[in-house]
Structure formats: C-alpha cells, structure tokens
mmCIF file of N, CA and C in Angstrom:
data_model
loop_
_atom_site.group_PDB
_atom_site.id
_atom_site.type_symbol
_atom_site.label_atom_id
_atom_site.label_comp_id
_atom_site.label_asym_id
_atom_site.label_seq_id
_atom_site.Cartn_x
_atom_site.Cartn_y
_atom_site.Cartn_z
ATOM 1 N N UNK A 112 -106.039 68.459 52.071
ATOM 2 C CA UNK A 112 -105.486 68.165 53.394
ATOM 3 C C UNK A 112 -104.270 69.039 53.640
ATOM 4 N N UNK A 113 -104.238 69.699 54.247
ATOM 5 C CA UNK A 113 -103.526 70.721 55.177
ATOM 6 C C UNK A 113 -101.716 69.637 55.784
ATOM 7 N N UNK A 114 -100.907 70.184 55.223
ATOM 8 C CA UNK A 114 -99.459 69.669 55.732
ATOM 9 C C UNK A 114 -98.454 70.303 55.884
ATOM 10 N N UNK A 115 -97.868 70.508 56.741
ATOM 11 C CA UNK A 115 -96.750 71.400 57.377
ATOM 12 C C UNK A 115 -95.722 70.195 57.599
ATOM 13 N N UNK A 116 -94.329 70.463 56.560
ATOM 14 C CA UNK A 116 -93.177 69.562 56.349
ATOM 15 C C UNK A 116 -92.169 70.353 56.791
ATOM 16 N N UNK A 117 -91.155 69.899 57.471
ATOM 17 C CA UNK A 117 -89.968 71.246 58.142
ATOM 18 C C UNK A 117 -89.006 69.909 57.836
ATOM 19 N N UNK A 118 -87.867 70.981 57.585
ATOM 20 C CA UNK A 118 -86.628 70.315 56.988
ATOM 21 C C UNK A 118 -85.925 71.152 57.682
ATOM 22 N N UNK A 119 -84.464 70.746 56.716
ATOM 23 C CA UNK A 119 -83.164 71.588 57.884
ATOM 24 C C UNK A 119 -82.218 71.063 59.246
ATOM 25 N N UNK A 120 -82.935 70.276 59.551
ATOM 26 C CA UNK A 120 -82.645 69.825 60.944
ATOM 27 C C UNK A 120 -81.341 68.992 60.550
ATOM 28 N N UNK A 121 -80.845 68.670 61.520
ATOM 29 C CA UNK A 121 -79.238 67.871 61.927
ATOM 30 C C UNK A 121 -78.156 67.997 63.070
ATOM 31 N N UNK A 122 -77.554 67.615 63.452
ATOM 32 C CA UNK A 122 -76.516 67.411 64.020
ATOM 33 C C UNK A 122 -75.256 68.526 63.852
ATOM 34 N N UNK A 123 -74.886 69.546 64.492
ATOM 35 C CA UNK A 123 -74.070 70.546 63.953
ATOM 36 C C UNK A 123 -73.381 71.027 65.310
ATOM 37 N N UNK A 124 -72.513 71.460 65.424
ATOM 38 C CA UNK A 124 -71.570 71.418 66.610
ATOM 39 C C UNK A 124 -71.816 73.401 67.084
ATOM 40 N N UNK A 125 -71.271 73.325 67.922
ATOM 41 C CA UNK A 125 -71.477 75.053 68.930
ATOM 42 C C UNK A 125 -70.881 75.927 67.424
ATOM 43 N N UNK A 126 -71.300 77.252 67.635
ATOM 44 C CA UNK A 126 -71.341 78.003 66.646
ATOM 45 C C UNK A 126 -71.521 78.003 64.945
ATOM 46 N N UNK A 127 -72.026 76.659 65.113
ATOM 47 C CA UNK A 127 -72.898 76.246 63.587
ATOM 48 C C UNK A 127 -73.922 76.825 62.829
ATOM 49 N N UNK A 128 -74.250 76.603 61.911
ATOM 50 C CA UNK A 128 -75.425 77.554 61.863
ATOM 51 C C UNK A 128 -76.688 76.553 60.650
ATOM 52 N N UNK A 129 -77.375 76.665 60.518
ATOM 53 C CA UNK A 129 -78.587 75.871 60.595
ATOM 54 C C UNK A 129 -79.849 76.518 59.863
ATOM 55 N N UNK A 130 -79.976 76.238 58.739
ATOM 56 C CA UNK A 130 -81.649 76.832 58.294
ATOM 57 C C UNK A 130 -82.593 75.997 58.425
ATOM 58 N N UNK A 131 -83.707 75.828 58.895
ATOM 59 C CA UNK A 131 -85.110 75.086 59.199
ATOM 60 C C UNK A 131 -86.035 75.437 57.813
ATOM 61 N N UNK A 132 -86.556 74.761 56.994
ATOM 62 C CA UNK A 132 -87.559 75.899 56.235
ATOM 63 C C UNK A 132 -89.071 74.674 56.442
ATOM 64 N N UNK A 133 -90.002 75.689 56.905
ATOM 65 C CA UNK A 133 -91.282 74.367 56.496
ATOM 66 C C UNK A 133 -92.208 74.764 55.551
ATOM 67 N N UNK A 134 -92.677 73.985 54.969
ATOM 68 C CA UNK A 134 -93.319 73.906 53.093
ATOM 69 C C UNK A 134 -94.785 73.697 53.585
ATOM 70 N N UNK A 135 -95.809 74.317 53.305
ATOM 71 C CA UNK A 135 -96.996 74.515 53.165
ATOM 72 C C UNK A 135 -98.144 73.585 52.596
ATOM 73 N N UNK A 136 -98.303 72.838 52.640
ATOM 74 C CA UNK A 136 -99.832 72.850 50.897
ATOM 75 C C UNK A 136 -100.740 72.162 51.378
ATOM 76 N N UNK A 137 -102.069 72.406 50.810
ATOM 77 C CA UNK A 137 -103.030 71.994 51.017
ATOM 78 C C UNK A 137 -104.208 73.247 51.561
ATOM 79 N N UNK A 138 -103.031 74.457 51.588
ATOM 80 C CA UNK A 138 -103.724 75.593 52.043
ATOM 81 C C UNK A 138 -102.861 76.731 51.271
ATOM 82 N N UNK A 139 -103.487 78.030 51.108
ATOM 83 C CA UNK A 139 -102.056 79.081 50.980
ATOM 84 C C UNK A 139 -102.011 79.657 52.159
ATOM 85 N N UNK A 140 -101.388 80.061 52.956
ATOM 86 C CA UNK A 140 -100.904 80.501 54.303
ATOM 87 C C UNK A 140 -100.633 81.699 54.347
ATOM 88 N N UNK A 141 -100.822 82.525 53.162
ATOM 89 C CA UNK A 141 -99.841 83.785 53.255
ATOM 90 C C UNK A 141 -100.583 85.046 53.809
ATOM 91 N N UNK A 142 -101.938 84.701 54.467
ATOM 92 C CA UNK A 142 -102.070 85.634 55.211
ATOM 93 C C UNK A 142 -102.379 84.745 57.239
ATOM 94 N N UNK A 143 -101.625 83.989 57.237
ATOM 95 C CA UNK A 143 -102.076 83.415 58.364
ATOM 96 C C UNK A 143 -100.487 83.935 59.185
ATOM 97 N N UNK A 144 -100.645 83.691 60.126
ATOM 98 C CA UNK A 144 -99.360 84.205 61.255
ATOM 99 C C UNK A 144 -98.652 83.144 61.356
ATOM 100 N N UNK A 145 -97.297 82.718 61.049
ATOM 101 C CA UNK A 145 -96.356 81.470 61.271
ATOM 102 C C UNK A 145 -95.640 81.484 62.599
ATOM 103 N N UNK A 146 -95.615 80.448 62.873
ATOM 104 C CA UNK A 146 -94.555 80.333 64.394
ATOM 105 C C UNK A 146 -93.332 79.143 64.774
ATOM 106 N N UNK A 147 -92.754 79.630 65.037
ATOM 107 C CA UNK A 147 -91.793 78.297 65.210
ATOM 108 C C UNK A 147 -91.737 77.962 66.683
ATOM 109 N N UNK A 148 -91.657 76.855 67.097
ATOM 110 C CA UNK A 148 -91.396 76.724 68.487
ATOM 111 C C UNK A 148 -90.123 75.659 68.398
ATOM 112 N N UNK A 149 -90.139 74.693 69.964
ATOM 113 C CA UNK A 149 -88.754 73.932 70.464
ATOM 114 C C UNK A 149 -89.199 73.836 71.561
ATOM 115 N N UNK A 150 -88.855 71.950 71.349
ATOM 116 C CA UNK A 150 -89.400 71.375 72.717
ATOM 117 C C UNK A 150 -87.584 70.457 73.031
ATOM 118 N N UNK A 151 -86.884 70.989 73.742
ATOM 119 C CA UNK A 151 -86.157 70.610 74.277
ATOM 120 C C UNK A 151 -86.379 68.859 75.204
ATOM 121 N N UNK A 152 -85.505 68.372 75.330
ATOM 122 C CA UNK A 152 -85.549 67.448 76.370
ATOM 123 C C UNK A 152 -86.068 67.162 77.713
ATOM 124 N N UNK A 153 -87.298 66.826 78.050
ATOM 125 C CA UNK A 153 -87.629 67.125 79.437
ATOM 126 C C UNK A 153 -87.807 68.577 79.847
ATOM 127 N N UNK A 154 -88.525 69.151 78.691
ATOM 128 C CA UNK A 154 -89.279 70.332 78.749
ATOM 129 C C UNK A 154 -90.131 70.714 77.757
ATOM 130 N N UNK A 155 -90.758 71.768 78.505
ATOM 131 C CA UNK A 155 -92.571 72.095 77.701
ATOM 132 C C UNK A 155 -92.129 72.713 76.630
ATOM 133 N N UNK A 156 -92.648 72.850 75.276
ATOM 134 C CA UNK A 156 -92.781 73.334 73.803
ATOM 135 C C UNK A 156 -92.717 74.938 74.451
ATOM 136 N N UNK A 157 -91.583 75.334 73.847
ATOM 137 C CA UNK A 157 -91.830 77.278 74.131
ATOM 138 C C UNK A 157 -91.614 77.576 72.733
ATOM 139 N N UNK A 158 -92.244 78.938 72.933
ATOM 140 C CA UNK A 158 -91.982 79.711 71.322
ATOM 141 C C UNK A 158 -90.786 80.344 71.349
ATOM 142 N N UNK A 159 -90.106 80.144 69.845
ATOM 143 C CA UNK A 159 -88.963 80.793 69.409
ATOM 144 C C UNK A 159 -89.154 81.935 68.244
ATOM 145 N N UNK A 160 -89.963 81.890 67.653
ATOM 146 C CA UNK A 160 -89.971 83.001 67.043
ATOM 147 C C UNK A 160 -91.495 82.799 66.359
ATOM 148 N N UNK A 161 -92.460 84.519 65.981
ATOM 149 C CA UNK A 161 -93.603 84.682 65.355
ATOM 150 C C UNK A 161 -94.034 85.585 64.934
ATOM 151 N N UNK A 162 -94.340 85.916 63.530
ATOM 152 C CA UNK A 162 -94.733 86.673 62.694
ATOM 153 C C UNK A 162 -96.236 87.455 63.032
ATOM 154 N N UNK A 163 -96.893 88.118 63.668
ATOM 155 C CA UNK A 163 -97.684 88.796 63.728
ATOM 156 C C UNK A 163 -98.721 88.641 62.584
ATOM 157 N N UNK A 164 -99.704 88.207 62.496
ATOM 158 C CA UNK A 164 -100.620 88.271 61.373
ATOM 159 C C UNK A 164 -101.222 89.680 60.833
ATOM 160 N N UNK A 165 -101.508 91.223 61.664
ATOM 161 C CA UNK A 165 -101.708 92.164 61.607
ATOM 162 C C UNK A 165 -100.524 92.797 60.697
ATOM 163 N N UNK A 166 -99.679 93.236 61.702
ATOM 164 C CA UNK A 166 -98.770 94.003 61.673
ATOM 165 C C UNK A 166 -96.934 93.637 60.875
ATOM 166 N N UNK A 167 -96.927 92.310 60.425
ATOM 167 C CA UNK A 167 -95.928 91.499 59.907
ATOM 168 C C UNK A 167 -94.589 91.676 60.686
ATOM 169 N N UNK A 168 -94.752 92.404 61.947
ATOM 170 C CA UNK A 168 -93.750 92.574 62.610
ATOM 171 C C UNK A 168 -93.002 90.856 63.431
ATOM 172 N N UNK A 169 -91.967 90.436 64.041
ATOM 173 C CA UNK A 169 -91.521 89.477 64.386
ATOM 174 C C UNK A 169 -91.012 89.335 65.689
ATOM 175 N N UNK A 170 -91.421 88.289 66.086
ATOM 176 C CA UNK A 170 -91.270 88.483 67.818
ATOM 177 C C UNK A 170 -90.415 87.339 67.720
ATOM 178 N N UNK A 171 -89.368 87.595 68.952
ATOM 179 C CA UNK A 171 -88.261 86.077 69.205
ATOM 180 C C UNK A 171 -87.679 86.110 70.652
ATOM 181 N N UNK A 172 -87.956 84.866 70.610
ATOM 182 C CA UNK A 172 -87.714 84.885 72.483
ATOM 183 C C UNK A 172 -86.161 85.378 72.755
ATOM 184 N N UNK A 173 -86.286 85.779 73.967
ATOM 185 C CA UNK A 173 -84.852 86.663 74.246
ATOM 186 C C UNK A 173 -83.561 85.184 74.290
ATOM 187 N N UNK A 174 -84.041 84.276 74.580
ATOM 188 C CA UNK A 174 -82.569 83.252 74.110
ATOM 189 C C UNK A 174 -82.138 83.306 72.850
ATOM 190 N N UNK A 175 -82.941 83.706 72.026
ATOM 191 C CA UNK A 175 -82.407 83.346 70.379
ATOM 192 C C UNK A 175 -82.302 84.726 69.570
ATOM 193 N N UNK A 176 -82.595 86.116 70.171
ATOM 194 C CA UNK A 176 -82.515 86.910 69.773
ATOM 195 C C UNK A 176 -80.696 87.374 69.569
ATOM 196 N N UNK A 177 -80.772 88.070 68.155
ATOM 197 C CA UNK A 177 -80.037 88.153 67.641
ATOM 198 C C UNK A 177 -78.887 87.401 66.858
ATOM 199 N N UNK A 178 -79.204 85.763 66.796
ATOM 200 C CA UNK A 178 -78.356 84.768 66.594
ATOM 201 C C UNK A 178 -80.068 84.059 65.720
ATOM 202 N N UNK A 179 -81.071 84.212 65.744
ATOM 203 C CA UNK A 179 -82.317 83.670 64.958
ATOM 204 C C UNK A 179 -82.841 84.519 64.003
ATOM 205 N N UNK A 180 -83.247 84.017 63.020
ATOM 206 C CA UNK A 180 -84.243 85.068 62.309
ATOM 207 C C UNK A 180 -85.006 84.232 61.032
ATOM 208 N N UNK A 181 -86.325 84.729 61.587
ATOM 209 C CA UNK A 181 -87.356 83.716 61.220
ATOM 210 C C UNK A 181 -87.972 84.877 59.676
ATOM 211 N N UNK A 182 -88.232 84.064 58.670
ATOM 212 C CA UNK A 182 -88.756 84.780 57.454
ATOM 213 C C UNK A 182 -90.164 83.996 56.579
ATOM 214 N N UNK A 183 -90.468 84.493 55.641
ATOM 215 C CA UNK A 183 -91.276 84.030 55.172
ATOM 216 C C UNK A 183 -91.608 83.998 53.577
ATOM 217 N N UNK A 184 -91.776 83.075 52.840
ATOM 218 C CA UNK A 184 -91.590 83.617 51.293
ATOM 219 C C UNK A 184 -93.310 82.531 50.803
ATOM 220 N N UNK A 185 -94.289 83.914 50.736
ATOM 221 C CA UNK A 185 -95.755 83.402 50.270
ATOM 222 C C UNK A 185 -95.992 83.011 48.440
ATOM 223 N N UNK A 186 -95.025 83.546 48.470
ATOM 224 C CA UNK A 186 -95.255 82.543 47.065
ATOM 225 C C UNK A 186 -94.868 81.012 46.897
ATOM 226 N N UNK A 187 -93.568 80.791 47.690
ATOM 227 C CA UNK A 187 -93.383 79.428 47.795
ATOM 228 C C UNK A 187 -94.476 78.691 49.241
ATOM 229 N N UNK A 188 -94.938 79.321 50.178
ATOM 230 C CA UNK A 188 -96.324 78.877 50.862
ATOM 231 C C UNK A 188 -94.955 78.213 52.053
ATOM 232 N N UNK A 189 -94.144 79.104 52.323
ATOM 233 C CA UNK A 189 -92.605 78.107 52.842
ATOM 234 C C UNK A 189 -92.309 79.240 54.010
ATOM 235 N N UNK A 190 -92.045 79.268 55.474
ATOM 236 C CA UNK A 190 -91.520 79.838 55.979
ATOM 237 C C UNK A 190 -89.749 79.588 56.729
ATOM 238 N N UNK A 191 -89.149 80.085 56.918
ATOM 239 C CA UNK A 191 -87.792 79.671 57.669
ATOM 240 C C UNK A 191 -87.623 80.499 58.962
ATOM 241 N N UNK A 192 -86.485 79.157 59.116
ATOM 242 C CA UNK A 192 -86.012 79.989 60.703
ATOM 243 C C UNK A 192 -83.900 79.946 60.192
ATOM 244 N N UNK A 193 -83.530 80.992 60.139
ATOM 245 C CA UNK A 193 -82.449 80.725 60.390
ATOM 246 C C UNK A 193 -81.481 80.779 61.231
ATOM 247 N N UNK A 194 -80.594 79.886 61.705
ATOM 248 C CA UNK A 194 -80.293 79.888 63.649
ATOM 249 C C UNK A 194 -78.754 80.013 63.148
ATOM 250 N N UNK A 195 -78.066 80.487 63.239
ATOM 251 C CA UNK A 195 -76.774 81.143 63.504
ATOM 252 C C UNK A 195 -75.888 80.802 65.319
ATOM 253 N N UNK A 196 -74.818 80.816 64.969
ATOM 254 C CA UNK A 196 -74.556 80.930 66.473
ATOM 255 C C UNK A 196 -75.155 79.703 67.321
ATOM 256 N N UNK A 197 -75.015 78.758 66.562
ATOM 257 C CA UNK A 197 -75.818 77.567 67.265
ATOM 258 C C UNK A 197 -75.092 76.987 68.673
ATOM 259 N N UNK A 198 -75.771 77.172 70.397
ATOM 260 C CA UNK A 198 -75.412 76.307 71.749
ATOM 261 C C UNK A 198 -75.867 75.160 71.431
ATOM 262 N N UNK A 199 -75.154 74.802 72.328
ATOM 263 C CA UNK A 199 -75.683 73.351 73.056
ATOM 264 C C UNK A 199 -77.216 73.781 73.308
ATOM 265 N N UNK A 200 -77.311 74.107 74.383
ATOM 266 C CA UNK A 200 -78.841 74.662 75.024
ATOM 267 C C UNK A 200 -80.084 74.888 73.790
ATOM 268 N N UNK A 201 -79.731 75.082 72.539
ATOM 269 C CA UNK A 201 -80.827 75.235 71.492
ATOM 270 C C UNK A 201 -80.992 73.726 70.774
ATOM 271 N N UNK A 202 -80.493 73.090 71.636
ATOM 272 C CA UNK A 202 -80.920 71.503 71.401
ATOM 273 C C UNK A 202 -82.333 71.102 71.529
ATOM 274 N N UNK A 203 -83.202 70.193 70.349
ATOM 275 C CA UNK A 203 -84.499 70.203 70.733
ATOM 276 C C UNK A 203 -85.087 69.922 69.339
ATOM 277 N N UNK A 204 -86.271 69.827 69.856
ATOM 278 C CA UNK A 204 -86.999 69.488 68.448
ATOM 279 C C UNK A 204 -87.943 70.591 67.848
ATOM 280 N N UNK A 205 -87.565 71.126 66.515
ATOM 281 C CA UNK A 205 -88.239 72.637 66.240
ATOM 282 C C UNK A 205 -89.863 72.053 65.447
ATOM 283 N N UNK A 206 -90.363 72.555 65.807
ATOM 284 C CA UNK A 206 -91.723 73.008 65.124
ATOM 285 C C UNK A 206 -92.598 74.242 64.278
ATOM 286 N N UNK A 207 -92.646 73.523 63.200
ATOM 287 C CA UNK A 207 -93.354 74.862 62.591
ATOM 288 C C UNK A 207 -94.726 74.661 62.673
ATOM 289 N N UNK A 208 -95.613 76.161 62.946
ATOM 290 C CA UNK A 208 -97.087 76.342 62.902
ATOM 291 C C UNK A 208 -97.816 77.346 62.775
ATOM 292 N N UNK A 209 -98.720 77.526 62.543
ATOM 293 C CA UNK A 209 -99.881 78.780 61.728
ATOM 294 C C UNK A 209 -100.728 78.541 62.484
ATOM 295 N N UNK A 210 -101.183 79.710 62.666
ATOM 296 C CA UNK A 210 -103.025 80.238 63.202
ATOM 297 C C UNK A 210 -103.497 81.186 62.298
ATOM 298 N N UNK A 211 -104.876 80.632 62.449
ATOM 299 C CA UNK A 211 -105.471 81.869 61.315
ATOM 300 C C UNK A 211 -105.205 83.801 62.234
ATOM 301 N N UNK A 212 -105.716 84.007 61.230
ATOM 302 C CA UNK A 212 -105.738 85.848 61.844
ATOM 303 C C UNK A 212 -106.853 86.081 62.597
ATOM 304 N N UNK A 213 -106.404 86.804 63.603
ATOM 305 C CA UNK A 213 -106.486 87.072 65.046
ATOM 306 C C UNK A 213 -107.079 86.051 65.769
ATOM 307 N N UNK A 214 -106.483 84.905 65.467
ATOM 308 C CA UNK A 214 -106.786 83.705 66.385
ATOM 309 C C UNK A 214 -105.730 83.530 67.120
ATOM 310 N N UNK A 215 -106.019 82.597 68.375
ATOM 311 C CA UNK A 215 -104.901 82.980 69.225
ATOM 312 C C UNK A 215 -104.117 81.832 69.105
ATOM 313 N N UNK A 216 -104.870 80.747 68.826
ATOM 314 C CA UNK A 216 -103.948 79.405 69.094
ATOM 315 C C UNK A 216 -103.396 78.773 67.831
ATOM 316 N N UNK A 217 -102.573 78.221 67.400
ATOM 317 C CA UNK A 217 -102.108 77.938 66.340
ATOM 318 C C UNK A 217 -103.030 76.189 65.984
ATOM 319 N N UNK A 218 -103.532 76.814 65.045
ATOM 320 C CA UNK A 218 -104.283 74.955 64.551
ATOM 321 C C UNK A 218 -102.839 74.073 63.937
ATOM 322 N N UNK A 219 -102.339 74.751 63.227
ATOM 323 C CA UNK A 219 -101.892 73.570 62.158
ATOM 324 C C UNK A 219 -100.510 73.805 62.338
ATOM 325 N N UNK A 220 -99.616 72.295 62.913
ATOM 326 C CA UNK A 220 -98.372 72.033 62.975
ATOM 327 C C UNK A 220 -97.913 70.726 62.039
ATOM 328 N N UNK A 221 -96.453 70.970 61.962
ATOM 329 C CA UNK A 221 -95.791 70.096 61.619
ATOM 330 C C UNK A 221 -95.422 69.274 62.411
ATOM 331 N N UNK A 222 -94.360 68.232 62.280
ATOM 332 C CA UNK A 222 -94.443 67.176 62.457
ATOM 333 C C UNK A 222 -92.410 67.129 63.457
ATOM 334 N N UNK A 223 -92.116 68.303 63.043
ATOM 335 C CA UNK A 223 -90.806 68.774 63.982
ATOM 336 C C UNK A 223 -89.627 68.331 62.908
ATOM 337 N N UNK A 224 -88.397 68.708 63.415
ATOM 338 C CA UNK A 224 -87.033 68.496 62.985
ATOM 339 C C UNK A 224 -86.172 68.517 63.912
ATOM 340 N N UNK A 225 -85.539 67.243 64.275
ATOM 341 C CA UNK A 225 -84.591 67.533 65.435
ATOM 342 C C UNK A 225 -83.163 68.225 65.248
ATOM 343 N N UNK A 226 -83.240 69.247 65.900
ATOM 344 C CA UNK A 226 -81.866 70.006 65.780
ATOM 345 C C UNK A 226 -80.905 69.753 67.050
ATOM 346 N N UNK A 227 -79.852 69.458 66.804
ATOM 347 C CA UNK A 227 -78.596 68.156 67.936
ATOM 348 C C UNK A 227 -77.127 69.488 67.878
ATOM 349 N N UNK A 228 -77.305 70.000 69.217
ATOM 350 C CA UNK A 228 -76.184 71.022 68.662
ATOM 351 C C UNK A 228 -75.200 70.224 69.612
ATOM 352 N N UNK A 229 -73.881 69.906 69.556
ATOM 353 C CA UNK A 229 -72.676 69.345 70.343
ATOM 354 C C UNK A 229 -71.766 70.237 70.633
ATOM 355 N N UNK A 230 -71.237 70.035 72.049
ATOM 356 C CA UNK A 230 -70.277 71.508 72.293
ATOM 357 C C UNK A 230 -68.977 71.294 72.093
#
C-alpha cells in the first residue's frame, strides 16, 4: 500500500523558515515526478513547486521563487520543500504528490501539513 507522510509543518512567524519533507513507502518513487502543492484558505490547491520526471529540472511558482526550493533524496524514497523567507500569504496546507512518468496527473498524495505563518 502506497503512503505519502509530510512532516515539517507548524506555526512560525514572517521571515521564518520551514522544511516540509514527505517519506515514501510502499513504492520506490525515484523515477516518478514529485510535486508539492498549497491549498490556502478559501482557495483552490495550486502548485508550488515540481520536479520534471524527464529532464530533473524544477519548476516553482513565481510567489515562492527564490525564497523555496524543493529537492529530492531516492534513496531515502523522501522528497522536501524548503521555504525560507516565510509571509503571511504562504499560509495553507502543503501537499506532497507523484505521478508516474509522462503522466500528467498526479495519482498519489499525502495527507497535507499545515503551515501557519503570523506577521
């Protein structure tokens, strides 16, 4: 059985900084594409950052660019997000998730971590 566990999450005030990591098993993942998203309060799940399954290159939405950076370590089957520079506005609940290669939609999520930034 397939489980995606994300940790990290808490309560941390404006310019805090914050690692997310989510733990794998039931599968090895290390050639599948990881993604993190964030579903804010009274808004739709957007993506924050994603690893390319081809090309291992990393895409991150322009709010979190340069203050995010999402990694990956396949031997531990564990990816992270690390958020630096933490707003108010990156308040929300993060999600980690995988799609197989060159699939478009991500099957398998976790279960979220609420991240509470205070200004």
């Amino acid at each position: 059985q397939v489980q995606l566990v994300e940790s990290g999450g808490g309560l941390v005030q404006a310019g805090d900084s914050l690692r997310l990591s989510c733990a794998a098993s039931g599968r090895t993942f290390s050639t599948y594409a990881p993604g993190w998203f964030r579903r804010a309060p009274g808004k739709e799940r957007d993506i924050v950052a994603a690893i390319a399954w081809n090309t291992g290159s990393t895409f991150y939405a322009d709010s979190v660019k340069g203050r995010f950076t999402m990694s990956r370590d396949n031997a531990k089957n564990t990816i992270y997000l690390q958020m630096n520079s933490l707003k108010p506005e990156d308040t929300a609940v993060y999600y980690c998730a995988f799609r197989e290669p060159g699939r478009r939609d991500y099957e398998y999520w976790g279960q979220g971590t609420q991240v509470t930034v205070s200004s």
